[in-house]
mmCIF file of C-alpha atoms in Angstrom:
data_model
loop_
_atom_site.group_PDB
_atom_site.id
_atom_site.type_symbol
_atom_site.label_atom_id
_atom_site.label_comp_id
_atom_site.label_asym_id
_atom_site.label_seq_id
_atom_site.Cartn_x
_atom_site.Cartn_y
_atom_site.Cartn_z
ATOM 1 C CA MET W 63 0.000 0.000 0.000
ATOM 2 C CA THR W 64 1.419 3.408 -0.931
ATOM 3 C CA TRP W 65 1.609 6.222 1.588
ATOM 4 C CA GLN W 66 -0.971 8.207 -0.416
ATOM 5 C CA LYS W 67 -3.472 5.320 -0.229
ATOM 6 C CA ALA W 68 -2.695 4.789 3.433
ATOM 7 C CA LYS W 69 -3.434 8.440 4.164
ATOM 8 C CA HIS W 70 -6.831 8.115 2.485
ATOM 9 C CA LYS W 71 -7.672 4.884 4.272
ATOM 10 C CA ILE W 72 -6.808 6.151 7.761
ATOM 11 C CA GLY W 73 -7.362 9.853 7.224
ATOM 12 C CA PHE W 74 -8.962 10.490 10.608
ATOM 13 C CA VAL W 75 -5.899 9.077 12.375
ATOM 14 C CA MET W 76 -3.533 11.359 10.481
ATOM 15 C CA GLN W 77 -4.351 14.257 12.800
ATOM 16 C CA MET W 78 -2.250 12.475 15.402
ATOM 17 C CA THR W 79 1.465 13.051 15.768
ATOM 18 C CA HIS W 80 3.264 10.531 13.601
ATOM 19 C CA HIS W 81 6.808 9.545 12.678
ATOM 20 C CA ILE W 82 7.546 7.552 9.529
ATOM 21 C CA ILE W 83 10.326 4.979 9.349
ATOM 22 C CA TYR W 84 11.686 4.392 5.847
ATOM 23 C CA ARG W 85 13.936 1.578 4.671
ATOM 24 C CA CYS W 86 16.148 1.511 1.570
ATOM 25 C CA GLU W 87 15.520 -1.435 -0.752
ATOM 26 C CA LYS W 88 19.219 -1.849 -1.554
ATOM 27 C CA CYS W 89 21.478 -0.696 1.307
ATOM 28 C CA ASN W 90 18.861 -1.477 3.987
ATOM 29 C CA SER W 91 19.449 1.849 5.736
ATOM 30 C CA LYS W 92 16.720 2.939 8.158
ATOM 31 C CA LEU W 93 15.720 6.605 7.939
ATOM 32 C CA ILE W 94 13.176 8.452 10.078
ATOM 33 C CA SER W 95 10.952 11.373 9.088
ATOM 34 C CA LEU W 96 9.635 13.321 12.080
ATOM 35 C CA ASN W 97 7.070 15.272 10.012
ATOM 36 C CA LEU W 98 8.066 18.613 11.462
ATOM 37 C CA PHE W 99 6.325 21.896 10.742
ATOM 38 C CA PHE W 100 7.062 25.432 11.906
ATOM 39 C CA TYR W 101 5.151 28.604 12.596
ATOM 40 C CA LEU W 102 5.824 32.067 13.960
ATOM 41 C CA ASN W 103 4.152 33.083 17.212
ATOM 42 C CA SER W 104 2.904 36.584 18.039
ATOM 43 C CA LYS W 105 6.487 37.589 18.986
ATOM 44 C CA ASN W 106 7.824 36.424 15.596
ATOM 45 C CA GLU W 107 9.650 33.537 17.288
ATOM 46 C CA VAL W 108 10.021 30.285 15.345
ATOM 47 C CA LYS W 109 8.169 27.400 16.960
ATOM 48 C CA VAL W 110 8.590 23.800 15.796
ATOM 49 C CA ALA W 111 6.136 20.945 16.319
ATOM 50 C CA SER W 112 5.841 17.379 15.046
ATOM 51 C CA SER W 113 2.148 17.539 14.198
ATOM 52 C CA ALA W 114 -0.540 20.100 13.470
ATOM 53 C CA THR W 115 -2.282 18.847 16.602
ATOM 54 C CA LEU W 116 0.476 20.441 18.689
ATOM 55 C CA ALA W 117 -0.002 24.101 19.598
ATOM 56 C CA MET W 118 -2.881 24.147 17.106
ATOM 57 C CA GLU W 119 -4.622 27.267 18.398
ATOM 58 C CA GLU W 120 -1.419 29.304 18.199
ATOM 59 C CA SER W 121 -0.129 27.866 14.932
ATOM 60 C CA LYS W 122 -3.345 28.158 12.922
ATOM 61 C CA SER W 123 -3.448 31.915 13.551
ATOM 62 C CA SER W 124 0.226 32.365 12.633
ATOM 63 C CA ALA W 125 1.116 34.824 9.871
ATOM 64 C CA LEU W 126 3.820 32.475 8.546
ATOM 65 C CA THR W 127 3.868 28.673 8.544
ATOM 66 C CA GLY W 128 5.492 25.824 6.651
ATOM 67 C CA ILE W 129 7.156 22.439 6.856
ATOM 68 C CA ILE W 130 10.712 21.416 7.709
ATOM 69 C CA LYS W 131 12.542 18.996 5.402
ATOM 70 C CA GLU W 132 15.652 17.281 6.735
ATOM 71 C CA THR W 133 18.299 15.176 5.042
ATOM 72 C CA PHE W 134 22.094 15.050 4.659
ATOM 73 C CA CYS W 135 24.679 15.397 1.917
ATOM 74 C CA THR W 136 26.954 12.371 1.603
ATOM 75 C CA ASN W 137 29.362 14.360 -0.572
ATOM 76 C CA CYS W 138 30.329 16.936 2.081
ATOM 77 C CA ASN W 139 28.939 15.149 5.157
ATOM 78 C CA ARG W 140 26.602 17.979 6.148
ATOM 79 C CA ASN W 141 23.098 17.863 7.580
ATOM 80 C CA ILE W 142 20.565 19.797 5.513
ATOM 81 C CA GLN W 143 17.531 21.529 7.002
ATOM 82 C CA VAL W 144 15.031 23.292 4.746
ATOM 83 C CA PHE W 145 12.313 25.598 6.095
ATOM 84 C CA GLU W 146 9.718 25.589 3.314
ATOM 85 C CA ILE W 147 7.252 28.494 3.540
ATOM 86 C CA ASP W 148 3.656 27.912 2.487
ATOM 87 C CA MET W 149 2.667 31.191 0.811
ATOM 88 C CA LYS W 150 -1.011 30.184 0.658
ATOM 89 C CA ASN W 151 -1.228 30.630 4.428
ATOM 90 C CA CYS W 152 1.191 33.554 4.675
ATOM 91 C CA LEU W 153 0.236 37.175 5.405
ATOM 92 C CA TYR W 154 3.505 38.503 3.958
ATOM 93 C CA ASN W 155 4.839 38.733 0.431
ATOM 94 C CA CYS W 156 7.603 36.331 -0.577
ATOM 95 C CA GLN W 157 10.517 38.690 0.093
ATOM 96 C CA ASP W 158 9.243 39.799 3.505
ATOM 97 C CA ALA W 159 8.393 36.210 4.529
ATOM 98 C CA ILE W 160 11.975 35.080 3.826
ATOM 99 C CA LYS W 161 13.421 38.107 5.631
ATOM 100 C CA ILE W 162 11.252 37.630 8.739
ATOM 101 C CA LEU W 163 11.857 33.872 8.938
ATOM 102 C CA LYS W 164 15.614 34.268 8.420
ATOM 103 C CA SER W 165 15.802 36.912 11.157
ATOM 104 C CA SER W 166 13.831 34.717 13.553
ATOM 105 C CA LEU W 167 16.029 31.659 12.898
ATOM 106 C CA ILE W 168 19.214 33.706 13.388
ATOM 107 C CA ASP W 169 17.814 35.188 16.621
ATOM 108 C CA LYS W 170 16.980 31.704 17.862
ATOM 109 C CA ARG W 171 20.536 30.493 17.291
ATOM 110 C CA LYS W 172 21.924 33.616 18.948
ATOM 111 C CA PHE W 173 19.681 33.050 21.976
ATOM 112 C CA ILE W 174 20.912 29.443 22.344
ATOM 113 C CA GLU W 175 24.547 30.586 22.176
ATOM 114 C CA GLU W 176 23.953 33.379 24.701
ATOM 115 C CA LYS W 177 22.103 31.035 27.049
ATOM 116 C CA TYR W 178 25.027 28.607 26.887
ATOM 117 C CA GLY W 179 27.396 31.402 27.907
ATOM 118 C CA ARG W 180 25.163 32.447 30.819
ATOM 119 C CA SER W 181 24.851 28.797 31.912
ATOM 120 C CA LEU W 182 28.635 28.432 31.964
ATOM 121 C CA LYS W 183 28.844 31.492 34.215
ATOM 122 C CA LEU W 184 26.104 30.082 36.452
ATOM 123 C CA HIS W 185 28.069 26.840 36.683
ATOM 124 C CA GLU W 186 31.097 28.749 38.017
ATOM 125 C CA ILE W 187 28.980 30.657 40.557
ATOM 126 C CA ILE W 188 27.412 27.460 41.893
ATOM 127 C CA LYS W 189 30.757 25.624 41.872
ATOM 128 C CA LYS W 190 32.296 28.344 44.059
ATOM 129 C CA ARG W 191 29.341 27.891 46.441
ATOM 130 C CA ARG W 192 28.405 31.536 46.345
ATOM 131 C CA SER W 193 25.443 32.488 48.566
ATOM 132 C CA VAL W 194 22.020 31.256 47.494
ATOM 133 C CA LEU W 195 20.855 34.865 47.362
ATOM 134 C CA GLU W 196 23.649 35.786 44.929
ATOM 135 C CA ILE W 197 22.733 32.848 42.710
ATOM 136 C CA TYR W 198 19.072 33.853 42.736
ATOM 137 C CA TYR W 199 19.923 37.463 41.855
ATOM 138 C CA PHE W 200 22.048 36.214 38.937
ATOM 139 C CA LEU W 201 19.070 34.213 37.671
ATOM 140 C CA LEU W 202 16.788 37.242 37.953
ATOM 141 C CA GLU W 203 19.289 39.419 36.086
ATOM 142 C CA ASN W 204 19.203 36.845 33.278
ATOM 143 C CA GLU W 205 15.500 36.019 33.539
ATOM 144 C CA ARG W 206 14.917 35.451 29.819
ATOM 145 C CA TYR W 207 17.454 32.590 29.888
ATOM 146 C CA PHE W 208 16.547 30.978 33.212
ATOM 147 C CA LYS W 209 12.762 31.148 33.601
ATOM 148 C CA ASP W 210 12.496 27.465 34.447
ATOM 149 C CA LEU W 211 15.216 27.614 37.109
ATOM 150 C CA ILE W 212 13.599 30.703 38.641
ATOM 151 C CA ASN W 213 10.131 29.122 38.741
ATOM 152 C CA ASN W 214 11.554 25.933 40.266
ATOM 153 C CA PHE W 215 14.302 27.480 42.352
ATOM 154 C CA THR W 216 15.930 25.366 45.041
ATOM 155 C CA THR W 217 18.497 26.142 47.734
ATOM 156 C CA ASP W 218 20.109 22.739 47.213
ATOM 157 C CA TYR W 219 23.480 23.458 45.552
ATOM 158 C CA GLU W 220 23.862 19.947 44.132
ATOM 159 C CA LEU W 221 20.373 19.950 42.636
ATOM 160 C CA LEU W 222 20.963 23.365 41.073
ATOM 161 C CA GLU W 223 24.261 22.137 39.679
ATOM 162 C CA ASP W 224 22.600 19.027 38.233
ATOM 163 C CA LYS W 225 19.822 21.042 36.583
ATOM 164 C CA ASN W 226 22.294 23.479 35.075
ATOM 165 C CA HIS W 227 24.533 20.630 33.903
ATOM 166 C CA ILE W 228 21.621 19.052 32.019
ATOM 167 C CA MET W 229 20.884 22.424 30.450
ATOM 168 C CA LEU W 230 24.536 22.883 29.444
ATOM 169 C CA GLU W 231 24.650 19.471 27.773
ATOM 170 C CA TYR W 232 21.443 20.187 25.858
ATOM 171 C CA LEU W 233 22.629 23.627 24.727
ATOM 172 C CA LYS W 234 26.031 22.239 23.729
ATOM 173 C CA HIS W 235 24.273 19.610 21.606
ATOM 174 C CA ARG W 236 22.142 22.293 19.918
ATOM 175 C CA ILE W 237 25.186 24.447 19.135
ATOM 176 C CA ASN W 238 27.126 21.470 17.734
ATOM 177 C CA THR W 239 24.108 20.608 15.579
ATOM 178 C CA PHE W 240 24.017 24.179 14.248
ATOM 179 C CA LYS W 241 27.684 23.908 13.257
ATOM 180 C CA LYS W 242 27.084 20.657 11.324
ATOM 181 C CA THR W 243 23.906 21.810 9.616
ATOM 182 C CA GLU W 244 23.277 23.819 6.471
ATOM 183 C CA CYS W 245 20.014 25.664 7.120
ATOM 184 C CA VAL W 246 18.154 27.222 4.179
ATOM 185 C CA ILE W 247 14.744 28.694 3.397
ATOM 186 C CA SER W 248 12.572 27.819 0.424
ATOM 187 C CA ILE W 249 9.190 28.804 -0.977
ATOM 188 C CA LYS W 250 6.778 26.007 -1.825
ATOM 189 C CA ASP W 251 6.665 25.382 -5.620
ATOM 190 C CA GLU W 252 9.659 27.675 -6.265
ATOM 191 C CA ASP W 253 12.994 26.384 -7.611
ATOM 192 C CA PHE W 254 15.535 27.828 -5.167
ATOM 193 C CA TYR W 255 16.929 27.740 -1.640
ATOM 194 C CA ILE W 256 18.274 30.823 0.116
ATOM 195 C CA ASP W 257 20.703 30.732 3.058
ATOM 196 C CA PHE W 258 21.302 33.172 5.913
ATOM 197 C CA ASN W 259 23.860 35.053 3.776
ATOM 198 C CA GLU W 260 21.310 35.640 0.980
ATOM 199 C CA ARG W 261 23.016 33.111 -1.297
ATOM 200 C CA LYS W 262 20.683 31.268 -3.647
ATOM 201 C CA THR W 263 21.111 27.656 -4.724
ATOM 202 C CA ARG W 264 18.947 25.522 -6.970
ATOM 203 C CA LEU W 265 16.271 23.301 -5.512
ATOM 204 C CA ASN W 266 17.352 19.859 -4.271
ATOM 205 C CA SER W 267 21.036 20.751 -4.200
ATOM 206 C CA CYS W 268 23.332 20.948 -1.205
ATOM 207 C CA PRO W 269 23.817 24.630 -0.252
ATOM 208 C CA ASN W 270 27.392 23.811 0.774
ATOM 209 C CA CYS W 271 28.850 21.781 -2.126
ATOM 210 C CA LEU W 272 26.000 22.205 -4.675
ATOM 211 C CA LYS W 273 25.728 18.457 -5.307
ATOM 212 C CA GLY W 274 22.259 16.947 -5.722
ATOM 213 C CA ILE W 275 20.456 15.790 -2.568
ATOM 214 C CA SER W 276 17.294 13.803 -1.861
ATOM 215 C CA PHE W 277 14.962 13.852 1.101
ATOM 216 C CA ILE W 278 13.492 11.188 3.350
ATOM 217 C CA ASP W 279 10.215 10.553 1.571
ATOM 218 C CA GLU W 280 8.518 7.720 -0.308
ATOM 219 C CA ASP W 281 8.726 9.687 -3.559
ATOM 220 C CA GLU W 282 12.453 10.316 -3.107
ATOM 221 C CA ILE W 283 15.539 8.109 -3.273
ATOM 222 C CA CYS W 284 17.873 7.005 -0.492
ATOM 223 C CA PRO W 285 20.315 9.828 0.388
ATOM 224 C CA LEU W 286 23.019 7.208 0.994
ATOM 225 C CA CYS W 287 22.934 5.030 -2.116
ATOM 226 C CA GLY W 288 20.360 6.539 -4.475
ATOM 227 C CA ASN W 289 17.934 3.621 -4.500
ATOM 228 C CA LYS W 290 14.231 3.445 -3.736
ATOM 229 C CA LEU W 291 12.814 3.998 -0.246
ATOM 230 C CA PHE W 292 9.761 2.262 1.165
ATOM 231 C CA ILE W 293 7.748 2.810 4.333
ATOM 232 C CA GLU W 294 8.600 0.234 6.961
ATOM 233 C CA LYS W 295 6.482 1.564 9.814
ATOM 234 C CA VAL W 296 4.346 4.555 10.814
ATOM 235 C CA ILE W 297 4.423 5.367 14.519
ATOM 236 C CA TYR W 298 1.439 7.279 15.888
ATOM 237 C CA ILE W 299 1.682 9.202 19.135
ATOM 238 C CA ASP W 300 -1.392 10.448 21.000
#
């Protein structure tokens, strides 16, 4: 059964969050599509969800929405992430939509990097066993980065250190992912990608080395060996 037929047969279920596991017919590689989409909230911040059922009320009123396509280039060993804008549901013209989305994505990366720096400083303050009051004041001074720690503040040094350590590891992972990923913006049904430096590349080509790429989809080919993909399993999450 093809994915298109499956969607028709179980259409009511498709509103659930779902991940699709693909398998290559030749190299047997297993690839996973998370079915991500994005939208801008009222503050023009990019929000990502794995199904339209998530944050539906906020996302359906968004002025800019679209899907996220992810793959990788075997030629230059780079992850590829494409934010594809759906102009049918967009309140901006094409040029403004790209500009606003690009600015929001850059701001998001900058925020992650800044939060990592503040978390490193917090780690040093806790490690030196500064007074609890001094730690709390530091959190308040950097409220936009530490809202969760402020709302769940504890006077237990070890617990604070553990929470901040988990945050540091997560932020470090995000920053490393940014460094390994080529992020571009596209417009649905247009034939180009555009990166954060305003460089344009042709559709379905790696923005780094310009070699052809394919995506994880039943209608595409395996990014690793170029052979046909088939759906092995669809995982639904309530």
